Every structure is written in C-alpha cells, then in structure tokens.
Coordinates of C-alpha atoms and ligand atoms in Angstrom, one line a residue:
X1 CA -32.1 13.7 -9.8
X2 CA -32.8 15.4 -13.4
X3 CA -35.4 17.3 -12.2
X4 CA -33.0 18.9 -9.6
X5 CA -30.6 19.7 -12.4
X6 CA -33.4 22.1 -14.0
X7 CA -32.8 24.8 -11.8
X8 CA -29.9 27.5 -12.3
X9 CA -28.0 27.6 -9.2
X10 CA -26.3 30.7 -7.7
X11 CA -23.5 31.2 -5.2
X12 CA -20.6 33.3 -4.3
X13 CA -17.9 31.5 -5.4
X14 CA -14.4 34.0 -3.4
X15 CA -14.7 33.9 0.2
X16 CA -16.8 35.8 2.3
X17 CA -15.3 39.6 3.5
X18 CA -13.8 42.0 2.1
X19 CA -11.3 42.2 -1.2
X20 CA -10.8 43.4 -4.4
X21 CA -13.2 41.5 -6.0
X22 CA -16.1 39.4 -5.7
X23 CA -16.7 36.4 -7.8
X24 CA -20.4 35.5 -8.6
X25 CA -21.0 32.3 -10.0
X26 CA -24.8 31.0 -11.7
X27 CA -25.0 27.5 -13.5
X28 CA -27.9 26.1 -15.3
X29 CA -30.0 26.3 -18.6
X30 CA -31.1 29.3 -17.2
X31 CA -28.0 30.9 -16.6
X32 CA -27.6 33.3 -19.1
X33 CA -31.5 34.3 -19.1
X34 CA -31.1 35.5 -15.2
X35 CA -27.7 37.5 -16.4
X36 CA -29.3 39.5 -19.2
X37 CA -32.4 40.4 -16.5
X38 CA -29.8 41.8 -14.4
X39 CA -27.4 43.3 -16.7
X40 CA -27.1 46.5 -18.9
X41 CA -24.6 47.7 -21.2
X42 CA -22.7 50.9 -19.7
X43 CA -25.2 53.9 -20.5
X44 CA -27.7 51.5 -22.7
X45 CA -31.0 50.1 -21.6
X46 CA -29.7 46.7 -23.2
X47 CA -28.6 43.6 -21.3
X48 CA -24.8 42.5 -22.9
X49 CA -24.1 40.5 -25.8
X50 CA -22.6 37.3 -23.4
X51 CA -20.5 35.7 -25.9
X52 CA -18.9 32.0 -24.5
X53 CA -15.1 32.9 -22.8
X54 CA -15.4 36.1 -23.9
X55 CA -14.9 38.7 -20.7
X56 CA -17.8 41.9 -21.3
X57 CA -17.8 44.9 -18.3
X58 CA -21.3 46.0 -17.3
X59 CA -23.8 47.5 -15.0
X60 CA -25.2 44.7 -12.8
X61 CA -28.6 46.0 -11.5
X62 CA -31.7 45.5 -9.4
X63 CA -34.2 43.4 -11.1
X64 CA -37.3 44.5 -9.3
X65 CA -36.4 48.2 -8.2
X66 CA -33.9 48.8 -11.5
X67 CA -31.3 50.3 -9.1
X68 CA -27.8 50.0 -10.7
X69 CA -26.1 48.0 -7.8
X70 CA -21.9 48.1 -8.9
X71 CA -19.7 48.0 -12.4
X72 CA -19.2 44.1 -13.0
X73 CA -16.7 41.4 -15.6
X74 CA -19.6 38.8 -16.9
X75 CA -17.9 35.8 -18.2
X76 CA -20.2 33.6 -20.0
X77 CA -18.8 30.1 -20.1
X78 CA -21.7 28.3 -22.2
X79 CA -22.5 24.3 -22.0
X80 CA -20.3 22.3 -22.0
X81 CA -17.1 24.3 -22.0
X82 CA -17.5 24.9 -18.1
X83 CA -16.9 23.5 -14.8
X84 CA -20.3 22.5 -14.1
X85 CA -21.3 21.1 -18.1
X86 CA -23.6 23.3 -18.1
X87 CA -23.9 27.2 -19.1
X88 CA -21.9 29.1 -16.6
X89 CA -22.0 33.2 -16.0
X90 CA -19.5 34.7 -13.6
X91 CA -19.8 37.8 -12.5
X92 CA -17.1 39.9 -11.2
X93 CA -18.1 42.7 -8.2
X94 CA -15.7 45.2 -6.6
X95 CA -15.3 43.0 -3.6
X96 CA -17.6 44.4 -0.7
X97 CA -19.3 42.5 1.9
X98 CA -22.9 44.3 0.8
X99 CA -22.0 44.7 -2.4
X100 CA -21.9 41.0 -3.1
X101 CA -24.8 40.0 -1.1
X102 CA -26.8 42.6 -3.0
X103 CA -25.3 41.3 -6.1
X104 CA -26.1 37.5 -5.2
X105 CA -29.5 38.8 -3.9
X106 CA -30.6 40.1 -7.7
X107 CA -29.6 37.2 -9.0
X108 CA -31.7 34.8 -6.5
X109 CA -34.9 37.7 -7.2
X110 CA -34.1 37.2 -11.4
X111 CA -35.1 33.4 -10.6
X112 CA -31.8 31.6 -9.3
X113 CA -31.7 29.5 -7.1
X114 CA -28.7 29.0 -3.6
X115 CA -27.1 27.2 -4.4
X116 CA -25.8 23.9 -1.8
X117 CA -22.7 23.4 -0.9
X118 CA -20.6 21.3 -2.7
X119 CA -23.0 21.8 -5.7
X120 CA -21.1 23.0 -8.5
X121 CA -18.9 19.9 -8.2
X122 CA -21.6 18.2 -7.9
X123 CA -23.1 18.9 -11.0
X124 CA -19.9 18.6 -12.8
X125 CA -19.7 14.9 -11.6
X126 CA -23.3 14.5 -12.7
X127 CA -22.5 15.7 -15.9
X128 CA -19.5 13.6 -16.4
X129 CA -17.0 16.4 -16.1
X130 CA -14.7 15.1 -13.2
X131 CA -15.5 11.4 -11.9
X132 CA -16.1 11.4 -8.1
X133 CA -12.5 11.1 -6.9
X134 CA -12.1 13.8 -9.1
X135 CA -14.2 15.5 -7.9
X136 CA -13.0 15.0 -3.9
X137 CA -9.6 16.4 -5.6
X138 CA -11.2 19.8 -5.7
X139 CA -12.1 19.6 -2.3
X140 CA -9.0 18.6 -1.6
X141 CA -7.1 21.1 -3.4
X142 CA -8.5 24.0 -1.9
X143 CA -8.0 22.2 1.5
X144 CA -4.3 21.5 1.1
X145 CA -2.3 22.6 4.1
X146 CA 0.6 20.9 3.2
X147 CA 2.7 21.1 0.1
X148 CA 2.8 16.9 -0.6
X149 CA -0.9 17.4 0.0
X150 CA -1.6 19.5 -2.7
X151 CA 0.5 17.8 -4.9
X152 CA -1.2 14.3 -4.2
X153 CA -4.8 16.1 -4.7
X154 CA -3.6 17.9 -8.1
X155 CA -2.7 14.2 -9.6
X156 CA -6.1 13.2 -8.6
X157 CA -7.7 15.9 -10.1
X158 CA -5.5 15.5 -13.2
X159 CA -6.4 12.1 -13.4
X160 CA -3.7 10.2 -12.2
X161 CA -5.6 7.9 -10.1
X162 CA -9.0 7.6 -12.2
X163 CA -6.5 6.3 -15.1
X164 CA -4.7 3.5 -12.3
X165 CA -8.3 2.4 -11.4
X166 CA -9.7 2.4 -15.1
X167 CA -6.9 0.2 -16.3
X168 CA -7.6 -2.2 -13.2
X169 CA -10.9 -2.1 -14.0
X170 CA -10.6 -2.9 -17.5
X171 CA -8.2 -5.6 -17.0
X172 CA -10.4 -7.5 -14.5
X173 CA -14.3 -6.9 -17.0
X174 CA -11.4 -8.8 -19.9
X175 CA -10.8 -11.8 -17.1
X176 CA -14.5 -12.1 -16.1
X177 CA -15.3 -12.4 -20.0
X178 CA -12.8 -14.8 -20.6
X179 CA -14.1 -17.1 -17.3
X180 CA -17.9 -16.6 -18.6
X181 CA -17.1 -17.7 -22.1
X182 CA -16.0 -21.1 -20.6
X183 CA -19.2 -21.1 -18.4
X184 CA -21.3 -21.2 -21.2
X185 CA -19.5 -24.4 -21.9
X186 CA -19.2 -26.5 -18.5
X187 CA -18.6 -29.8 -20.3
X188 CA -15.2 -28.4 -20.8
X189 CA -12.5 -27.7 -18.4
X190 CA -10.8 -24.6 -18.2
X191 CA -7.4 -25.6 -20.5
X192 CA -4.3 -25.7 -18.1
X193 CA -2.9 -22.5 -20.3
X194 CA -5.8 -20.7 -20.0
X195 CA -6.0 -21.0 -16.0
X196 CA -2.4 -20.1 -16.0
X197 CA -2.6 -17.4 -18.1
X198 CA -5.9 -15.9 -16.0
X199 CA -4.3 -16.6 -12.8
X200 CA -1.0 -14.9 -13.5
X201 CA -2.5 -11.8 -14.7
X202 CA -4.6 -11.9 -11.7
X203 CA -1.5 -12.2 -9.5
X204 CA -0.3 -8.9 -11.4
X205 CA -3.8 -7.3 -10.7
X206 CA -3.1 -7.7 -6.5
X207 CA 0.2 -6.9 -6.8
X208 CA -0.7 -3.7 -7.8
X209 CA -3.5 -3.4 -5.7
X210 CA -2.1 -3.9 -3.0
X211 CA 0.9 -1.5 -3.9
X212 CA -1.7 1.5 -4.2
X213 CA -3.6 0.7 -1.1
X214 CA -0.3 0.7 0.7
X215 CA 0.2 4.7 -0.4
X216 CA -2.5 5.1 2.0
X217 CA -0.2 5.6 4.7
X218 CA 1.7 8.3 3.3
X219 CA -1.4 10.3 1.5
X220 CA -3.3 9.9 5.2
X221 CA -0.1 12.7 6.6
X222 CA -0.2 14.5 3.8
X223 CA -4.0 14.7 3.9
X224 CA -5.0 14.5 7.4
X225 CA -1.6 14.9 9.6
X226 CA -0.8 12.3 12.1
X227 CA -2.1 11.6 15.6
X228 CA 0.3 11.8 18.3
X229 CA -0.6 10.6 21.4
X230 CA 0.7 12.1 25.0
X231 CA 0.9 8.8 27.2
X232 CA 2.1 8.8 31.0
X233 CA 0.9 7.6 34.6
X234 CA -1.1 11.0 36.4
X235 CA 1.6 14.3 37.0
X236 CA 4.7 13.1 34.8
X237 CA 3.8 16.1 33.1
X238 CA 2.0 15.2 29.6
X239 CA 0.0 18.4 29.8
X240 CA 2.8 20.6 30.3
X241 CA 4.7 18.7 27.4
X242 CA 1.8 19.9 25.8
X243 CA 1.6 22.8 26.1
X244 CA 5.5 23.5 25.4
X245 CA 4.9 21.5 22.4
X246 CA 2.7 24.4 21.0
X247 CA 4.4 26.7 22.5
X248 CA 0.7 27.8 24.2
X249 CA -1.6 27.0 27.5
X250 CA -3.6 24.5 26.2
X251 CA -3.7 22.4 28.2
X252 CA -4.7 21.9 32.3
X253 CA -1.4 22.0 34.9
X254 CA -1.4 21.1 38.1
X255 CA 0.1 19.1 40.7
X256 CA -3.1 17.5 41.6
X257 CA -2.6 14.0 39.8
X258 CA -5.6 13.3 38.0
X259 CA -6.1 16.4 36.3
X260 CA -6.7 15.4 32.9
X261 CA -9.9 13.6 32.7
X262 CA -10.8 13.3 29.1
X263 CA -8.6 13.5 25.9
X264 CA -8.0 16.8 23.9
X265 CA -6.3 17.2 20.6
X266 CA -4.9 20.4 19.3
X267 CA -3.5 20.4 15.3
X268 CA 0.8 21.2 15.6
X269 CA 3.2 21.5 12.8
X270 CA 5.8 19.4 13.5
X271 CA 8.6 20.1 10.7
X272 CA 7.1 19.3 7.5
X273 CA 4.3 17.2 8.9
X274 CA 1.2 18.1 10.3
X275 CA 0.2 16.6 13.4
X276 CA -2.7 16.2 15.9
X277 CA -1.2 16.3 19.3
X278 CA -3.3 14.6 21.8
X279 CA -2.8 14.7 25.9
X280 CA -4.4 11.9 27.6
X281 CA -5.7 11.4 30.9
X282 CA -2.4 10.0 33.3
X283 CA -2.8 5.7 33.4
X284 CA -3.2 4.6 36.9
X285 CA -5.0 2.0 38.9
X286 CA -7.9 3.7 40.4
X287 CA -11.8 2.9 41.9
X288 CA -12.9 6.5 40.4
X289 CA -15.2 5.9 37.4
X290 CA -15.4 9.5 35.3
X291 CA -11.0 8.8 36.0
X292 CA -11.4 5.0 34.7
X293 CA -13.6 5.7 31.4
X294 CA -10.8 8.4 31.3
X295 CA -7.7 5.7 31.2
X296 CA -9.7 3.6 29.0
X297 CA -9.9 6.6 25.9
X298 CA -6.5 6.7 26.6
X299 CA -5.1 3.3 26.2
X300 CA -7.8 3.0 22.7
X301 CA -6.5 6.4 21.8
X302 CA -3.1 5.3 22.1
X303 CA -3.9 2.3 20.3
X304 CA -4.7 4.0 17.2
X305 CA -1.8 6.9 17.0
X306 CA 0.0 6.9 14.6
X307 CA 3.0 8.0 17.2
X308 CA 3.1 7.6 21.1
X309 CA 5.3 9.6 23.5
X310 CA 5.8 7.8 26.5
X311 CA 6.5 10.1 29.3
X312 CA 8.5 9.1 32.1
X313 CA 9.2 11.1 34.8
X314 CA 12.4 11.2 35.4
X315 CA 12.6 13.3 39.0
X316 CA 10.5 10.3 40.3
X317 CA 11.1 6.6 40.5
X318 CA 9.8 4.5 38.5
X319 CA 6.5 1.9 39.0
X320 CA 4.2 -0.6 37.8
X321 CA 2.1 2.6 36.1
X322 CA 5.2 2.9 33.9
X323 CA 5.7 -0.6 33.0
X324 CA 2.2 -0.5 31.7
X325 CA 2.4 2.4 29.7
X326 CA 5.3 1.3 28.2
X327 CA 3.7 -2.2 27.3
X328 CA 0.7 -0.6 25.8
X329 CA 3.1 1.9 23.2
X330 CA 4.8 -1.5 22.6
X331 CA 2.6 -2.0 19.3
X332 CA 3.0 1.4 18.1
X333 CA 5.7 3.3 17.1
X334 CA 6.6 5.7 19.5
X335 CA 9.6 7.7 21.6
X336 CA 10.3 7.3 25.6
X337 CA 10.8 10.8 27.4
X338 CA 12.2 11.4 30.7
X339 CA 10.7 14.5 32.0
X340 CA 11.3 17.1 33.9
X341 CA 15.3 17.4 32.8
X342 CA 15.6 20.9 34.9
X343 CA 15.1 18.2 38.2
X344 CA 17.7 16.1 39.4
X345 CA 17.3 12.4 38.3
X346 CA 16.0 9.6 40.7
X347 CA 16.7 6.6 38.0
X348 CA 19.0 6.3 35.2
X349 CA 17.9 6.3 31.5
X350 CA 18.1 3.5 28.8
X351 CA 19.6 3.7 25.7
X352 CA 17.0 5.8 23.4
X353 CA 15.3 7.6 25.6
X354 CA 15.0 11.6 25.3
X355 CA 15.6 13.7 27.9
X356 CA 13.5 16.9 28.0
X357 CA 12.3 19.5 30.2
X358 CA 9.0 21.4 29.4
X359 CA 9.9 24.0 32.0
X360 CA 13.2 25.1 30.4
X361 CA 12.4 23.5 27.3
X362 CA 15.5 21.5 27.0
X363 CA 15.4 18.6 24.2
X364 CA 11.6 20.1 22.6
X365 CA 13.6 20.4 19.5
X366 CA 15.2 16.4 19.5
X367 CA 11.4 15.4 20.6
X368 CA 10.2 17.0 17.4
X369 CA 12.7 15.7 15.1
X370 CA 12.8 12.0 16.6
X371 CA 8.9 12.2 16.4
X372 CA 9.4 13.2 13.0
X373 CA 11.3 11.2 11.1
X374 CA 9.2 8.3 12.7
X375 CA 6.2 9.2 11.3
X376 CA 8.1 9.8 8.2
X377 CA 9.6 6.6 8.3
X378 CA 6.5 4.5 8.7
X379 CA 4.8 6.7 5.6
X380 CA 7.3 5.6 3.6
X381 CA 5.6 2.4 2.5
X382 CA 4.8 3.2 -0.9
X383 CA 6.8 6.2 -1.2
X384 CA 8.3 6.3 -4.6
X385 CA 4.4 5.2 -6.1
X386 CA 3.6 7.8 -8.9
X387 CA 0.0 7.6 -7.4
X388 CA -0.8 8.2 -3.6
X389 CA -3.9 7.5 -2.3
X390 CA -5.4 10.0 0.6
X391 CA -8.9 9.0 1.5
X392 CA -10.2 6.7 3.8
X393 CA -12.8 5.8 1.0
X394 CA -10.2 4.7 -1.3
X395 CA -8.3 2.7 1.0
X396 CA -11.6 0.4 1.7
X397 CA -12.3 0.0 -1.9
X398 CA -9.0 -0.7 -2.9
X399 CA -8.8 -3.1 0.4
X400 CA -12.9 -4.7 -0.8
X401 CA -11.0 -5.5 -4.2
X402 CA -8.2 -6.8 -3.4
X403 CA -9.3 -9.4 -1.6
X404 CA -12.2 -10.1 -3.6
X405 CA -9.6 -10.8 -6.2
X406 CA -8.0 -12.7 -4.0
X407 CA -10.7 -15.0 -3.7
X408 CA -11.3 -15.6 -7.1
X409 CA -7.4 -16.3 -7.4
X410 CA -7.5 -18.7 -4.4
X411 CA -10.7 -20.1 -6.1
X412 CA -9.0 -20.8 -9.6
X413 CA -5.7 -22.1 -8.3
X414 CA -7.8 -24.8 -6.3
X415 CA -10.0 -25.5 -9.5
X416 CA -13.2 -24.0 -8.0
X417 CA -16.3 -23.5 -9.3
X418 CA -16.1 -21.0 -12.3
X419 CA -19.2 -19.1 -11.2
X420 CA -17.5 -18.5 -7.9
X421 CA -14.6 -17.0 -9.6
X422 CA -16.7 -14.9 -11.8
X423 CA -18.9 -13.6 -9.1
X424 CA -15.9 -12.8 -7.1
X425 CA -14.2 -10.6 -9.9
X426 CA -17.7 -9.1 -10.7
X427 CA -17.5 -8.0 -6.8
X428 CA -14.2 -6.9 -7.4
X429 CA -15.1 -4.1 -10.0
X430 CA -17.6 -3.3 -8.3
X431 CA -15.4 -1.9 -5.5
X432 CA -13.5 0.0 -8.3
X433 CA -16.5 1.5 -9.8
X434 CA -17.2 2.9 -6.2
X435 CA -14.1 5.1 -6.2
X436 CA -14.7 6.7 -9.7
X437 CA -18.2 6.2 -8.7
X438 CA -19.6 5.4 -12.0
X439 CA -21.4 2.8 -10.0
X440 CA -23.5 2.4 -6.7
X441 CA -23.0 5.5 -4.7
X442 CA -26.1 7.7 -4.4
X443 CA -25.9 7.3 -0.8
X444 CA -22.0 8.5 -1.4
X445 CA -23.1 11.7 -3.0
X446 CA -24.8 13.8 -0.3
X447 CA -21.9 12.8 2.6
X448 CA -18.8 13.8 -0.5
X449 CA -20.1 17.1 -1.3
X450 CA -22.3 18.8 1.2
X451 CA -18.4 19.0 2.9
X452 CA -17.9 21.3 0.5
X453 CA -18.1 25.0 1.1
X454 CA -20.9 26.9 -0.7
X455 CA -19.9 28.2 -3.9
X456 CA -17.6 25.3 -5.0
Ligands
GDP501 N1 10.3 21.1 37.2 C1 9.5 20.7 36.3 N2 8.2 20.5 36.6 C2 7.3 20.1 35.7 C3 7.8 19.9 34.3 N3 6.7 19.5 33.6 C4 5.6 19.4 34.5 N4 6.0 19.8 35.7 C5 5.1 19.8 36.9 O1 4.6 18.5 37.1 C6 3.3 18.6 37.6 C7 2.4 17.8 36.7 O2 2.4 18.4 35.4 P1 1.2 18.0 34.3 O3 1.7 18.6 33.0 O4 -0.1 18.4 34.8 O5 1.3 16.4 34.3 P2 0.3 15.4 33.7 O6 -0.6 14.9 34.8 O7 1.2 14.3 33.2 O8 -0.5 16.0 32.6 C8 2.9 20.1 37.6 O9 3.1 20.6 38.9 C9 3.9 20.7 36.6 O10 4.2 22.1 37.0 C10 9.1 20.2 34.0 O11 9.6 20.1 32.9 N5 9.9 20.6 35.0
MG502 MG1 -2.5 16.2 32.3

C-alpha cells in the first residue's frame, strides 16, 4: 500500500465537456515538482512561486515540445492542509474539451500518474483525513438526488455518524476491560453490583443500536428510492399503468396476455420520493417455462418491494389469479387498484381500493399520493433520529453488533462464562470498526471507491 502512495496522481477533477472552466487536480510528494515543469510565470521563463492556499495565474505549458497550451489559476494546497493529506496543486483551465485533455496530458508527460477512480478519497482515508464512512459521504454527496439525501450524506461527512459509532465503540473497549480485569482473577465472582452495573450499560448500548440500525429504513429512500412493484394476473393492464405512471412508453401493451415475460424497472419521482417502478410478468397458472421462471421473479420481486400495487381489473370478473395476487402483497405494504375506470365495472369494489384508468388517466394522481405516504409511513421508523443511516454496509454492521452484544448480555445475565462475554463484545467492536473502517477492510477498499468517478 505505501509504495502505491509514492506516486503523484493526476485527474480532472469538473466533469467531462464543455464550461467555463476546467479543474485539474495532482496529489502526491511530487505534486508541486510536476507543476513548476509545466508552468511559467506570464512573459518569464520561470515556473511560479506556488505558495500553500495562495491562488497564482500562469502559463500552463508543454513539457516536452514547450508549447504554451492555455492561461491557468494554480492553487497549491501543500501537505497536510488538503483533501488528500498530501500536497495538492489545482489547476484552473478555460474549460474546453481539448484544452483539458492537453492540459491533463502535460501533466501525465511531467511524470504524473491517472489517476483511479475513487482515488483521491481514497488517499484521504489512507491518510486519516475522512474515516471510510466519511469517505462514502463524498460519494454520496455528489450523488444526492434528493434533498433529505443530501442532507443525511452532509452529517456523515461532517461527522455525525463516525462520532455515534466512536462513542459506542468506546463505551463497549471500557466494558470489555472491566470483564478482563475480573478474568485475571477467576477465583472471584463477578460482584452482583458490578454485573448489574455492566449489564445495564449494555442494555443502553442495544438500545441505541438498535435505534440507529432502524434509521436504515428511512436513509435507504433518501439514498436509493423505493421499489415499487406492478403485481396482477396477465392483461389487467400493469404495463400500461406503467407506462401512464411515467407518463412514457415504456413498457410492452398488448392484448395478448402474457406479454411481459421478464421484470423491468424504470427510476420515477413520486412526490418527494424517488422510486423504482417495476412491471412484472401477469401471475397465472401455466405449463409454459420462459412464462413460469417469469411468475416466479415476480412473486420474489414482490416479495422484497418496498410497495406493491395490486391491479385488479375491474372490466373483468374476478378469479383465483386474483386471490393469489392479493395473498402474496399480503406481507407487504401495498395499494389495491381496479383498472381500467374508463370501462364499465363487472364487480363491485371494497373499501380501500383505487379506482384508476391508465387510458384516461383517471385517479394516477390518488395512486401516487396513496403510494406515497405509504412508503413514507413505513420510513418513519426512526424518523426524528439526529443520525440516519443510508448504506446497506452500515445496516449489517450495526445488525453484526447488536446482536453480538446481545449475546454477551444474554451471557452475563445467565452468569456465563466471562471469556464468552468478553469474546462476544471484542466481536462486537469489531463490527464498529468496520464502518469507520479503522479495522479489517482491505477487501472493503477496492469495492467503496473504484464506484467513485475519476477525479474524486
Ligand atoms: N380501456 C382500457 N384498456 C386498458 C387500460 N389499461 C390497459 N388496457 C388494455 O388492456 C390490455 C392489457 O394491457 P397491459 O398493460 O398489457 O396489461 P398487463 O398484461 O397487465 O401488463 C391492453 O389491450 C390495453 O390496451 C385502461 O385503463 N382502459
Ligand atoms: Mg405487461
């Protein structure tokens, strides 16, 4: 790893195309020894005095032919006053397409290096500038479609949620110290104040635990968006319903009843929340096999929405197909539809159910809302938390330590073995140390950041 660290790394750090300006980023030891190669003072033959956080204008040119390439801002940002920890130049181009790559080209031919994606942030982990969920904040951040998740990913970057875990953390190294203190002395029992005092403090550990896990429901919409499942026997119309829902063709129509083979998902706004709309192939009985593996995604897509529209049709009457649809949305929360509210109705409606027509689009708008303030009402868990949690990495370690300190509680209440209890809270940080990732996570590294874009 250190000797990876050696090299200065170089990247365009604004998006690719076309604006006013280009930014150039290098980091390394080498960093400011590639800029002066490449720079001049305005009408000198002399590189620029790069002076830390100190913004300089200059000529950037070609190292190997001398050709002056544009008029450039250098800002030095020297070790460790930078993102990365280490010395960091910026440059500043008039933001053309060939203009940058010629600029990012001189630096690469002055001896940098291109740099990975993700490896800025990477190397300010490495340093110890950001801690790892820190560092997923950035990514985060600049991902943000929605408002609450920005908002969530700006805490974490802030460190809102490094601070919750440290204290955990700290709290549970003081327990296991105080339980390997008596094991140094197993002729004596643990005295009954003691116990109390280790399992009560324990209790308060979970509690919170398990109150920060349980923000995972909210930070997954903010982060992610919801899945929303389409689910209906064959030609009820789920793809048109689709389709009206995006207000696009996205979906296959027909009349042919077995259209939709496969799943498809398309992202939707749906008021304040993002969602992933998904159309499923139509539940039926049937000897076909590409249809039957095609019922089966459904009814394990379904399973795992976080929403399900059941679509009834309401021009139609009603039969077994139905009943089974509406058993297998019975574990999730979800919304009946009767379809097709432009034709005449063959069966009368139960209380709750929506009527709407994706012909006219008649009741789109109720479908939306009622979808809505379901999946809002399900997030809520954890609502009013002043940390939300919004990775799927997080949840897990949160979920790993909580119950490993729920063993060690169980274990201590029962008067267990000491060394079980110890073990257990020793597992317990471990888990913790994961999500900062001060501990364990080499094989973490390469999946975190080389999601990044280049340049960050
Ligand atoms: N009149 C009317 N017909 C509809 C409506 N929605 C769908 N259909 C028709 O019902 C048939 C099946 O629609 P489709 O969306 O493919 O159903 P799916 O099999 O559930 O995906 C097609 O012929 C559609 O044109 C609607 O709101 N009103
Ligand atoms: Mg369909």
């Amino acid at each position: 790893m250190a000797g990876y660290l050696e090299d200065t790394i170089a990247a365009l750090a604004t998006p690719p195309g076309t604006g006013a300006v280009a930014v150039l980023r290098l980091s390394g030891r080498d960093a400011c020894g590639i800029a002066r190669r490449v720079l001049r003072r305005k009408g000198r033959d002399a590189p620029p005095v790069l002076e830390s956080h100190r913004a300089r204008l200059a000529v950037m040119t070609d190292p190997v032919s001398g050709d002056a390439l544009d008029e450039v801002l250098v800002l030095p940002m020297l070790a460790p006053r930078s993102f990365t920890g280490e010395d960091v130049v910026e440059i500043h181009c008039h933001g053309g397409v060939l203009i940058a790559d010629r600029v990012l080209r001189a630096l690469l031919a002055a001896g940098a290096r291109a740099a990975r994606p993700g490896e800025f942030t990477e190397r300010a982990f490495l340093n110890g500038r950001l801690d790892l969920c820190q560092a997923e904040a950035v990514a985060d951040l600049i991902e943000a479609s929605s408002d609450a998740g920005r908002s969530f990913a700006w805490h974490h970057l802030e460190g809102a949620l490094s601070r919750a875990v440290q204290m955990t953390h700290e709290t549970l190294i003081d327990l296991r110290a105080l339980v390997e203190a008596h094991l140094d002395f197993p002729e004596d029992d643990l005295p009954a104040e003691t116990e109390a005092a280790i399992s009560a403090e324990l209790d308060r550990v979970l509690c919170a635990l398990r109150r920060l896990a349980a923000t995972f429901a909210r930070g997954r919409l903010a982060r992610e968006g919801a899945r929303v499942v389409l689910l209906g026997k064959p030609n009820v119309g789920k793809s048109s319903l689709l389709n009206a829902l995006l207000g696009r063709e996205r979906a296959l129509v027909s009349d042919q009843p077995g259209t939709t083979r496969d799943y498809l998902e398309e992202p939707a706004a749906f008021g304040a929340v993002r969602v992933l709309l998904c159309d499923t192939a139509g539940i039926r009985p049937t000897d076909e096999a590409v249809e039957q593996a095609g019922i089966a995604r459904s009814l394990d897509v379904a399973s795992s929405a976080d929403a399900v529209i059941v679509v009834l049709d309401r021009s139609r009457p009603l039969g077994p197909e139905d009943t089974a649809v509406l058993a297998a949305a019975d574990g999730r929360p979800h919304v009946v539809v009767r379809s097709k509210a432009d034709l005449p109705e063959v069966w009368e409606a139960d209380r709750g159910m929506l009527e709407v027509s994706a012909r006219s689009g008649a009741g789109l708008d109720l479908l939306v809302d009622s979808i809505t303030r379901t999946l809002l009402a399900e997030a809520h868990v954890g609502g009013d938390e002043p940390v939300i949690i919004t990775r799927a990495r997080h949840h897990e370690a949160l979920l790993g330590c909580a119950g490993a300190v729920e063993r060690a509680l169980s274990s201590i209440r029962s008067g267990g073995d000491l060394e079980v209890v110890s073990i257990e809270l020793q597992a317990a940080s471990l888990e913790l140390e994961r999500i900062v990732g001060s501990a364990d996570v080499d094989d973490l590294l390469d999946r975190i950041f080389r999601r990044f874009c280049i340049g960050k």
